[in-house]
Structures are given as structure tokens and as C-alpha cells.
Amino acid sequence: MENIYSKNDERSTVSSPWMSLCSLDSGDGNPQSPKIPDWVIKVLQQSKRTLVATRTDKKSISQLCPLFLEKAIKQFGEVNDIVRRKDGTMLIEAKDNTQAEKLQSINAIGDCEIKISLSTAQNTCKAIVYDSDMIHWDKEKLLESLADQGVTEIHNVKTSPRNNIHPNRSRNAERTSTPTFIVTFNRPTPPQHLKVGWLTIPTKEYVPEPIRCFQCQRYGHFRTSCKSTAICSRCSEPEHRPGPCKQDYKCINCEGSHSAAWKGCPVYKEELEIRKIGHRFKIPLLAVKKIYKSY
């Protein structure tokens, strides 16, 4: 897989959370400080300047008049960016850490109570564990017993039978449990292992797969919200079901000679690296992607 360092050849050595998450070996057994590309350094610098605004009544903050929102925010100066999100929250990028701290003091817009804070992801994390016997354990009892280790949720990854001719049918088929579990913790970083009775189960960093639309084959959204024309994942032409496509491969994302679903696609790799950095440093993906695209 293409390394994130390939984004920019100019590298710097910095002290950051990155140090605790990766290291390089000099070849003689002595670890060296990792070389951090400029775009990742910028992500780290921005990590404490990206805020999320929410309403305490759980309604969409976008329903508030943008004039009042702007007035409340601008009392602390101009911000770099404000973005509405589909989940009803608002992403605010402050100019610096001082401004970010001041913005977090805003608790109301008119009669509406709001909260501006670092993303809740700052205090949570996920990890992957593999254990085939775990499928048979009582989930509620397991959650209760792991609460003192910070576990708040356990999700079993399930798969559907593959059906290349009728993919819609395969997605609606009965899903089968796998030995893979995604565990959520109420802490910034996951432990190296879970202790379940006498068992010690190692954990692995969780990075969700990039989202690819099965309608237009582009990344970043689901088919349910796509308004584009349906595209064949094999040849990039307008979809021509029924029956499997026999045209030459052409990826709609990079125009390479492969399917849009191929995980070796350079665009897929780019999306995956953006997600790795976003989840590793608890920064909204939209903010990470904006920095990545600017380099």
C-alpha cells in the first residue's frame, strides 16, 4: 500500500501524538523519530482547532438562522471555515487554539442552548479484535464485564453471500457472523489487549473502509443519497444490467484499467490514508481531506 509519506517529499521531524503510534527502525534495532510529511503536521496542528457545534435539544443546528450563528461566532473574530454536516451538527475551524477555546464558551444562540466543543471522537476510539468463540458469548454480559476496561459497545462484523450477477439480491440476503468484532472504548486510545476472564485478546487499530457509492462508484457518500446516473463498476459506462459486464476494465475514479472496486486503486489508497489520519488523531474527515487536497 502506498505510504502517506509519498504525499510530499519534504519531511520534518516533530514531537507529536504520532510518536506513540508509529516508529521507524534504523536497522540496528534502535528506533528513530518518524519523518512526518508537511500535510500530516498541519493536521496535527489543526487537531485542537476543529470544533463541532450541536444543539442540546438534539435538533439540527442548521435550523437556526445563520445570521445569528455568524454574529455569535464573529464576536471572537473571523474563523477559517464553517461547514454544515448531514448529521445536523456544524463543523467550525478556528484560526488558532486561543480562538478555539473562546468559541467553546458560547452556550446559547438566542433562546436555543448549544454546545461548541472538540469532537466527541476526541474521547472515544475503536479497535478490532478477532476471536471465533466470541460469536457464541452473551453480548450483554460481555459488555458488563468489560465496562471497567472502558468498553461501551461491541459490534460483530457480518458478511452477505457474494452474488456478482445480482448484487442487490446479495445485499438483502441473510448475513453471516464473522470472527471479527469492532469494540468501542470511552478513552482516546484503545488498550493493547482485552482481558476476558482468563483470556487475553489482542486488539488492532480500527480504520473504517472508505465509503464508495454503488450508484455512481465515487467515494464519500452512499447510494441512498446519490443523485447521479448509475455507473458500471467495471467499465465506467452507464449501468447495463442484467448480466455481468464483459467490457474492458476502466475505473471511473482514476481511469486505470481496473474495476472501481479494486483496493489497489490509487484513489482508494488516498481515501484510506485520509481516514487513517482522521481516526488516529480524532479529526473530522472533512477537515483532513481539505488539508490533504491542498498539498
Coordinates of C-alpha atoms in Angstrom, one line a residue, residues 27-224:
G27 CA 18.3 -1.2 11.1
D28 CA 20.4 -1.7 14.2
G29 CA 17.4 -2.2 16.5
N30 CA 17.3 1.4 17.7
P31 CA 14.1 3.2 16.8
Q32 CA 14.3 6.6 15.2
S33 CA 11.9 9.5 15.2
P34 CA 9.5 9.1 12.3
K35 CA 9.6 11.6 9.5
I36 CA 6.3 13.4 9.3
P37 CA 5.1 14.9 5.9
D38 CA 4.1 18.5 5.9
W39 CA 0.4 17.8 5.4
V40 CA 0.2 15.5 8.4
I41 CA 2.0 18.1 10.5
K42 CA -0.7 20.6 9.5
V43 CA -3.4 18.1 10.5
L44 CA -1.8 17.7 13.9
Q45 CA -1.6 21.5 14.4
Q46 CA -5.2 21.8 13.5
S47 CA -6.4 19.0 15.7
K48 CA -7.2 21.4 18.6
R49 CA -8.8 24.0 16.3
T50 CA -11.5 21.9 14.8
L51 CA -14.8 22.2 16.7
V52 CA -18.3 20.7 16.5
A53 CA -21.4 22.8 17.3
T54 CA -24.5 20.9 18.4
R55 CA -27.9 21.8 19.9
T56 CA -28.7 20.4 23.3
D57 CA -32.2 19.5 22.2
K58 CA -30.7 17.2 19.6
K59 CA -32.3 19.1 16.7
S60 CA -30.3 20.2 13.7
I61 CA -28.2 23.4 14.4
S62 CA -28.7 24.3 10.8
Q63 CA -32.3 25.2 11.6
L64 CA -31.1 28.3 13.5
C65 CA -30.8 31.5 11.4
P66 CA -27.2 31.7 10.0
L67 CA -27.1 35.4 10.7
F68 CA -27.4 34.8 14.5
L69 CA -24.9 32.0 14.3
E70 CA -22.4 34.2 12.5
K71 CA -22.9 37.0 14.9
A72 CA -22.2 34.7 17.9
I73 CA -19.1 33.3 16.3
K74 CA -17.7 36.5 15.0
Q75 CA -17.5 38.1 18.4
F76 CA -14.3 36.2 18.7
G77 CA -13.1 37.1 15.2
E78 CA -13.2 35.6 11.8
V79 CA -12.9 31.8 11.6
N80 CA -11.3 29.8 8.8
D81 CA -14.3 27.8 7.9
I82 CA -17.9 26.8 8.9
V83 CA -19.5 23.7 7.4
R84 CA -22.9 22.2 7.8
R85 CA -22.9 18.5 8.3
K86 CA -25.6 15.9 7.3
D87 CA -25.9 14.7 10.9
G88 CA -27.3 18.1 12.0
T89 CA -24.1 19.4 13.5
M90 CA -21.8 22.1 12.3
L91 CA -18.0 22.0 11.9
I92 CA -16.1 25.1 12.8
E93 CA -12.4 25.6 12.0
A94 CA -10.9 28.2 14.3
K95 CA -7.8 30.3 13.3
D96 CA -5.8 29.3 16.4
N97 CA -6.1 27.5 19.7
T98 CA -6.9 30.6 21.6
Q99 CA -9.9 31.4 19.4
A100 CA -11.0 27.7 19.6
E101 CA -11.0 28.0 23.5
K102 CA -13.1 31.2 23.3
L103 CA -15.6 29.7 20.9
Q104 CA -16.2 26.8 23.3
S105 CA -17.6 29.4 25.8
I106 CA -20.7 30.0 23.6
N107 CA -23.6 28.2 25.1
A108 CA -26.7 29.7 23.5
I109 CA -27.9 31.4 20.3
G110 CA -30.9 33.4 21.4
D111 CA -33.2 31.1 23.4
C112 CA -31.6 28.0 21.9
E113 CA -29.0 26.2 24.0
I114 CA -26.0 25.0 22.0
K115 CA -22.6 23.4 22.7
I116 CA -19.4 24.0 20.9
S117 CA -16.6 21.6 21.7
L118 CA -13.9 19.3 20.4
S119 CA -15.4 16.4 18.5
T120 CA -16.8 13.7 20.8
A121 CA -14.4 11.4 18.9
Q122 CA -11.6 13.1 20.9
N123 CA -12.6 11.0 23.9
T124 CA -13.6 7.7 22.2
C125 CA -11.8 5.2 20.0
K126 CA -12.4 1.9 18.3
A127 CA -10.3 -1.3 17.9
I128 CA -10.7 -4.6 16.1
V129 CA -10.5 -7.9 17.9
Y130 CA -10.6 -11.4 16.3
D131 CA -12.0 -14.4 18.2
S132 CA -14.1 -17.1 16.6
D133 CA -15.5 -18.2 20.0
M134 CA -16.7 -14.7 20.8
I135 CA -19.7 -15.2 18.4
H136 CA -21.2 -17.6 21.0
W137 CA -20.8 -15.3 24.0
D138 CA -23.7 -13.4 25.6
K139 CA -23.2 -9.8 24.4
E140 CA -24.9 -8.1 27.3
K141 CA -22.9 -10.0 29.9
L142 CA -19.7 -9.4 27.9
L143 CA -20.3 -5.7 27.8
E144 CA -21.0 -5.6 31.5
S145 CA -17.8 -7.5 32.3
L146 CA -15.6 -5.3 30.1
A147 CA -17.0 -2.0 31.4
D148 CA -14.1 -1.5 33.7
Q149 CA -11.8 -1.7 30.7
G150 CA -13.6 1.2 29.0
V151 CA -15.7 -0.9 26.6
T152 CA -19.0 0.8 25.6
E153 CA -20.0 -1.2 22.5
I154 CA -19.2 -4.4 20.7
H155 CA -20.2 -4.9 17.1
N156 CA -19.9 -8.2 15.2
V157 CA -18.9 -7.7 11.6
K158 CA -21.2 -9.8 9.3
T159 CA -21.0 -10.7 5.7
S160 CA -23.5 -11.4 2.9
P161 CA -23.1 -14.1 0.2
R162 CA -21.4 -12.7 -2.8
N163 CA -23.5 -12.5 -5.9
N164 CA -21.9 -10.8 -8.9
I165 CA -24.9 -11.2 -11.2
H166 CA -27.5 -9.8 -8.8
P167 CA -25.6 -7.7 -6.2
N168 CA -28.8 -6.1 -4.9
R169 CA -30.1 -9.6 -4.0
S170 CA -26.8 -10.5 -2.2
R171 CA -27.0 -7.3 -0.1
N172 CA -30.5 -8.3 1.1
A173 CA -29.5 -12.0 1.8
E174 CA -29.1 -13.3 5.3
R175 CA -25.9 -12.0 6.8
T176 CA -23.4 -14.4 8.5
S177 CA -21.4 -13.7 11.6
T178 CA -17.6 -13.5 11.4
P179 CA -14.8 -13.8 14.0
T180 CA -14.2 -10.0 13.6
F181 CA -15.5 -7.6 16.2
I182 CA -15.3 -3.8 16.4
V183 CA -15.0 -2.6 20.0
T184 CA -15.7 1.0 21.1
F185 CA -13.9 2.4 24.1
N186 CA -14.6 5.6 26.2
R187 CA -11.0 6.6 26.1
P188 CA -8.8 8.4 23.5
T189 CA -6.7 5.3 22.6
P190 CA -7.5 1.6 22.8
P191 CA -5.6 -0.8 25.1
Q192 CA -3.2 -3.3 23.5
H193 CA -5.4 -6.2 24.6
L194 CA -8.8 -7.1 26.2
K195 CA -8.8 -9.3 29.3
V196 CA -11.9 -11.6 29.2
G197 CA -11.7 -13.9 32.2
W198 CA -8.5 -15.9 31.7
L199 CA -8.3 -15.0 28.1
T200 CA -6.1 -12.1 26.7
I201 CA -7.3 -11.0 23.3
P202 CA -5.0 -8.6 21.4
T203 CA -6.6 -5.5 19.7
K204 CA -5.8 -3.9 16.4
E205 CA -6.2 -0.3 15.2
Y206 CA -9.6 0.2 13.6
V207 CA -9.8 2.2 10.3
P208 CA -13.1 2.0 8.6
E209 CA -13.2 1.3 4.8
P210 CA -13.6 4.3 2.5
I211 CA -17.3 4.7 1.5
R212 CA -17.9 4.0 -2.2
C213 CA -21.3 4.7 -3.7
F214 CA -22.7 1.7 -5.5
Q215 CA -24.7 4.1 -7.8
C216 CA -22.0 6.4 -9.3
Q217 CA -18.9 4.5 -8.0
R218 CA -17.5 7.7 -6.5
Y219 CA -16.1 7.9 -2.9
G220 CA -17.6 9.8 0.0
H221 CA -21.3 9.0 0.0
F222 CA -23.8 6.2 0.0
R223 CA -26.1 5.2 -2.9
T224 CA -29.2 6.2 -0.9

